Coordinates of C-alpha atoms in Angstrom, one line a residue:
M1 CA -92.3 -12.6 72.6
T2 CA -91.1 -9.1 73.3
P3 CA -92.6 -6.9 70.6
H4 CA -90.9 -4.5 68.2
A5 CA -92.3 -1.7 66.2
F6 CA -94.2 -2.7 63.0
S7 CA -93.9 -6.4 63.7
G8 CA -94.3 -8.7 60.6
T9 CA -96.5 -10.9 62.7
D10 CA -100.1 -10.3 63.8
R11 CA -100.7 -8.2 60.8
Q12 CA -104.3 -9.0 59.9
D13 CA -107.4 -7.1 60.9
P14 CA -111.1 -7.5 60.4
A15 CA -111.1 -4.4 58.3
G16 CA -109.0 -6.1 55.7
P17 CA -105.4 -6.9 54.9
V18 CA -102.7 -4.4 55.9
D19 CA -99.6 -3.3 54.0
D20 CA -97.4 -6.4 53.8
S21 CA -94.1 -4.7 52.6
D22 CA -90.9 -5.1 54.5
P23 CA -91.7 -3.7 58.0
A24 CA -88.1 -2.4 58.5
E25 CA -88.1 -0.6 55.2
A26 CA -91.5 0.8 55.8
I27 CA -90.6 2.4 59.1
E28 CA -87.4 3.5 57.6
A29 CA -89.3 5.3 54.9
Y30 CA -91.7 7.0 57.3
D31 CA -90.8 10.6 58.0
D32 CA -91.1 10.9 61.8
L33 CA -91.4 14.7 61.8
P34 CA -94.0 15.1 64.6
E35 CA -92.0 12.6 66.7
R36 CA -88.8 14.7 66.1
L37 CA -90.5 18.0 66.9
I38 CA -92.7 16.9 69.8
G39 CA -92.3 13.3 71.0
Y40 CA -88.5 12.6 71.2
P41 CA -87.7 16.0 72.9
A42 CA -90.3 15.2 75.6
V43 CA -88.6 11.8 76.2
F44 CA -85.1 13.3 76.3
H45 CA -86.3 15.9 78.8
A46 CA -87.9 13.3 81.0
L47 CA -84.8 11.2 81.0
G48 CA -82.3 14.1 81.4
I49 CA -80.5 13.2 78.2
G50 CA -77.8 15.8 77.6
S51 CA -76.9 16.0 81.3
S52 CA -73.6 14.6 82.7
A53 CA -75.6 12.2 84.8
V54 CA -76.9 10.2 81.8
R55 CA -73.9 8.3 80.3
T56 CA -75.6 5.1 79.1
V57 CA -79.1 4.8 77.7
L58 CA -81.1 1.6 77.0
D59 CA -83.3 2.0 73.8
Y60 CA -85.7 -0.9 74.2
G61 CA -87.3 -1.8 70.8
C62 CA -84.9 0.4 68.8
G63 CA -86.2 -0.6 65.3
P64 CA -83.9 0.8 62.6
G65 CA -82.0 3.0 65.1
K66 CA -83.6 6.4 64.5
V67 CA -84.1 7.3 68.1
A68 CA -80.8 5.9 69.3
T69 CA -79.1 8.1 66.7
R70 CA -80.9 11.2 68.0
V71 CA -79.7 10.4 71.5
V72 CA -76.0 10.3 70.5
E73 CA -76.4 13.4 68.3
A74 CA -78.0 15.3 71.3
S75 CA -75.6 14.1 74.0
G76 CA -72.3 12.4 74.8
A77 CA -74.2 9.3 76.1
S78 CA -73.7 5.8 74.8
V79 CA -76.8 3.8 73.7
V80 CA -77.5 0.1 74.1
A81 CA -80.1 -0.4 71.3
V82 CA -82.0 -3.7 71.4
D83 CA -84.7 -5.3 69.3
V84 CA -86.2 -8.7 68.7
S85 CA -86.1 -8.2 64.9
P86 CA -82.9 -9.2 63.1
R87 CA -84.2 -7.3 60.0
M88 CA -84.6 -4.1 62.0
L89 CA -81.1 -4.4 63.4
E90 CA -79.8 -5.1 59.9
V91 CA -81.2 -1.8 58.7
A92 CA -79.9 0.0 61.8
R93 CA -76.4 -1.3 61.6
A94 CA -76.2 -0.6 57.8
R95 CA -77.7 2.9 57.8
R96 CA -77.0 4.2 61.3
P97 CA -73.7 2.9 62.6
H98 CA -72.2 4.9 65.4
P99 CA -69.3 4.2 67.8
R100 CA -71.5 5.0 70.7
I101 CA -74.4 2.8 69.7
D102 CA -74.3 -0.9 70.5
Y103 CA -77.1 -2.7 68.5
R104 CA -78.1 -6.0 70.1
L105 CA -80.6 -8.8 69.3
I106 CA -82.8 -9.9 72.2
G107 CA -85.3 -12.7 72.7
D108 CA -88.1 -13.4 75.2
E109 CA -85.8 -12.8 78.1
G110 CA -85.1 -9.2 77.1
P111 CA -81.6 -7.7 77.4
A112 CA -80.3 -10.4 79.7
F113 CA -76.7 -9.5 78.8
L114 CA -77.0 -6.2 80.7
A115 CA -76.1 -6.4 84.4
D116 CA -78.5 -5.1 87.1
G117 CA -78.1 -1.3 87.6
S118 CA -75.9 -0.9 84.6
V119 CA -77.6 2.0 82.7
D120 CA -78.5 5.5 83.6
A121 CA -81.8 5.9 81.6
A122 CA -84.1 3.6 79.7
M123 CA -86.7 4.3 77.0
A124 CA -89.3 2.4 75.0
C125 CA -90.6 4.4 72.0
F126 CA -93.7 3.0 70.2
V127 CA -93.1 -0.5 71.7
F128 CA -96.0 -0.9 74.2
V129 CA -98.6 -0.4 71.4
T130 CA -97.2 -3.4 69.6
A131 CA -97.9 -5.8 72.5
G132 CA -101.3 -7.5 72.6
E133 CA -101.0 -8.7 76.2
V134 CA -100.5 -6.8 79.5
A135 CA -98.0 -9.5 80.6
V136 CA -95.6 -8.5 77.8
L137 CA -95.8 -4.9 79.0
H138 CA -94.9 -6.0 82.5
D139 CA -91.9 -8.0 81.2
I140 CA -90.6 -5.0 79.4
A141 CA -91.1 -2.6 82.4
A142 CA -89.5 -5.1 84.7
E143 CA -86.4 -5.4 82.6
M144 CA -86.0 -1.7 82.3
H145 CA -86.3 -1.4 86.0
R146 CA -83.7 -4.2 86.5
V147 CA -81.0 -2.7 84.4
L148 CA -81.5 0.9 85.6
R149 CA -79.2 2.2 88.4
P150 CA -80.9 3.6 91.5
G151 CA -82.1 7.1 90.6
G152 CA -82.2 6.3 86.9
R153 CA -85.3 7.2 84.9
C154 CA -87.4 5.4 82.4
A155 CA -89.8 6.9 79.8
V156 CA -92.4 5.2 77.5
L157 CA -93.5 7.0 74.4
D158 CA -96.5 6.0 72.4
A159 CA -99.3 7.5 70.3
N160 CA -101.7 9.2 72.7
P161 CA -104.7 6.9 73.5
R162 CA -106.7 10.1 74.3
T163 CA -106.4 11.4 70.7
T164 CA -107.1 8.2 68.9
G165 CA -108.6 8.8 65.5
I166 CA -107.3 12.3 65.0
R167 CA -105.5 12.9 61.7
F168 CA -102.1 14.4 62.5
S169 CA -99.5 15.6 60.0
T170 CA -98.1 12.2 59.2
F171 CA -100.1 9.6 61.0
R172 CA -103.4 8.6 62.5
S173 CA -103.8 6.0 65.2
G174 CA -107.1 4.2 65.1
E175 CA -110.3 5.0 63.1
P176 CA -112.2 8.2 63.6
G177 CA -115.2 7.9 65.8
R178 CA -114.2 4.5 67.3
V179 CA -113.9 4.0 71.0
Y180 CA -111.3 1.3 71.8
T181 CA -111.2 -0.9 74.8
K182 CA -108.1 -1.9 76.8
G183 CA -105.8 -4.0 74.6
E184 CA -108.1 -3.9 71.6
R185 CA -106.5 -4.2 68.2
R186 CA -106.4 -0.8 66.4
R187 CA -105.8 -0.1 62.7
S188 CA -103.5 2.8 62.1
R189 CA -101.6 4.4 59.3
R190 CA -98.5 6.4 58.7
E191 CA -97.7 8.4 55.6
R192 CA -94.6 7.7 53.6
P193 CA -93.2 10.4 51.2
G194 CA -92.9 9.6 47.5
T195 CA -94.9 6.9 45.8
G196 CA -94.9 4.3 48.5
G197 CA -98.3 5.2 49.8
P198 CA -99.4 5.0 53.4
L199 CA -98.1 2.3 55.7
E200 CA -101.1 0.5 57.3
F201 CA -100.6 -1.6 60.4
V202 CA -102.3 -3.0 63.5
D203 CA -101.3 -2.0 67.0
H204 CA -103.1 -2.2 70.3
H205 CA -104.9 0.4 72.4
W206 CA -103.7 0.9 76.0
P207 CA -105.3 3.6 78.2
C208 CA -103.1 5.9 80.1
Q209 CA -103.9 4.1 83.3
T210 CA -102.4 0.9 82.0
Y211 CA -99.0 2.6 81.6
L212 CA -99.2 3.9 85.1
D213 CA -100.2 0.5 86.5
V214 CA -97.4 -1.3 84.6
L215 CA -94.6 1.1 85.5
G216 CA -95.9 1.2 89.1
K217 CA -95.9 -2.6 89.5
A218 CA -92.4 -2.7 88.1
G219 CA -91.3 -0.6 91.0
F220 CA -91.0 2.9 89.4
T221 CA -92.0 5.8 91.5
D222 CA -92.6 9.5 90.9
L223 CA -94.7 8.6 87.9
D224 CA -95.4 11.4 85.5
V225 CA -97.7 11.7 82.5
H226 CA -96.9 14.2 79.8
E227 CA -99.0 15.0 76.7
P228 CA -96.8 17.4 74.7
V229 CA -98.3 19.6 72.0
L230 CA -96.5 21.7 69.4
T231 CA -95.6 25.0 71.1
H232 CA -94.1 26.9 68.2
R233 CA -94.9 27.4 64.6
S234 CA -93.4 25.0 62.2
A235 CA -93.3 25.5 58.4
Q236 CA -92.7 21.8 58.1
L237 CA -96.1 20.9 59.7
G238 CA -98.0 23.6 57.9
G239 CA -100.0 26.6 59.1
D240 CA -102.6 25.0 61.3
P241 CA -101.4 21.5 62.3
A242 CA -103.5 19.3 64.6
E243 CA -100.5 18.9 66.8
A244 CA -100.9 22.4 68.0
G245 CA -104.3 21.8 69.6
H246 CA -104.3 18.0 70.3
P247 CA -101.4 16.1 72.0
P248 CA -100.4 13.4 69.5
F249 CA -98.1 11.5 72.0
L250 CA -98.2 10.2 75.5
V251 CA -95.0 10.1 77.6
V252 CA -95.1 8.3 80.9
S253 CA -92.0 8.3 83.0
G254 CA -90.8 7.2 86.4
V255 CA -87.8 6.8 88.6
K256 CA -86.1 3.7 90.1
Q257 CA -85.5 4.3 93.8

């Protein structure tokens, strides 16, 4: 099954039970501040969002629509936002409706309703880490490649596997001091404002090379790895955020020839 962020399945871990609240409401409550300041701008730059060449964007694994909404706010592009979770899409449609966002439910076959070469850019934000098998990553990459026009770019954004265990402003991926192997389940947490407490969940650890191998096998060329850090002071993140010295995110992008 194609994964989506914070899946309600596969949510147990040897360290103990994880938060079993509504996954859609949990990710909705999470304040994605580092992502907004560092991660999403890097993805948009890699894809050329805001340029006249990018008119249609595929958001693969859109969750409650936060990233799709940022795309339409930052550009004149339209977004096809797909997810395997009806509940995620319910939240997205209710709280982030927009005339240039088309929210669609998909199954194992991916966005089969999209024609070959029909979008200008494709992104998958915090989707690969939800998959426990490399075969699922290959399926996602193959579908992104299929629907992209020649010359179109894809970008994958995830927590950086090279900074696993570091406590960033609002999240930590993996336990401090742990060394994770390829595909290993990894307990992580994200902070929620108010009284909700932290969201604890289980994702999977994929080394940077896995991203390169998967996108390369799908047919993408000119592969690029970007590990952005905070380059300006932000009162929102405090005076000495970990994001200034350690890259919290990994952005791997490529081009369809």
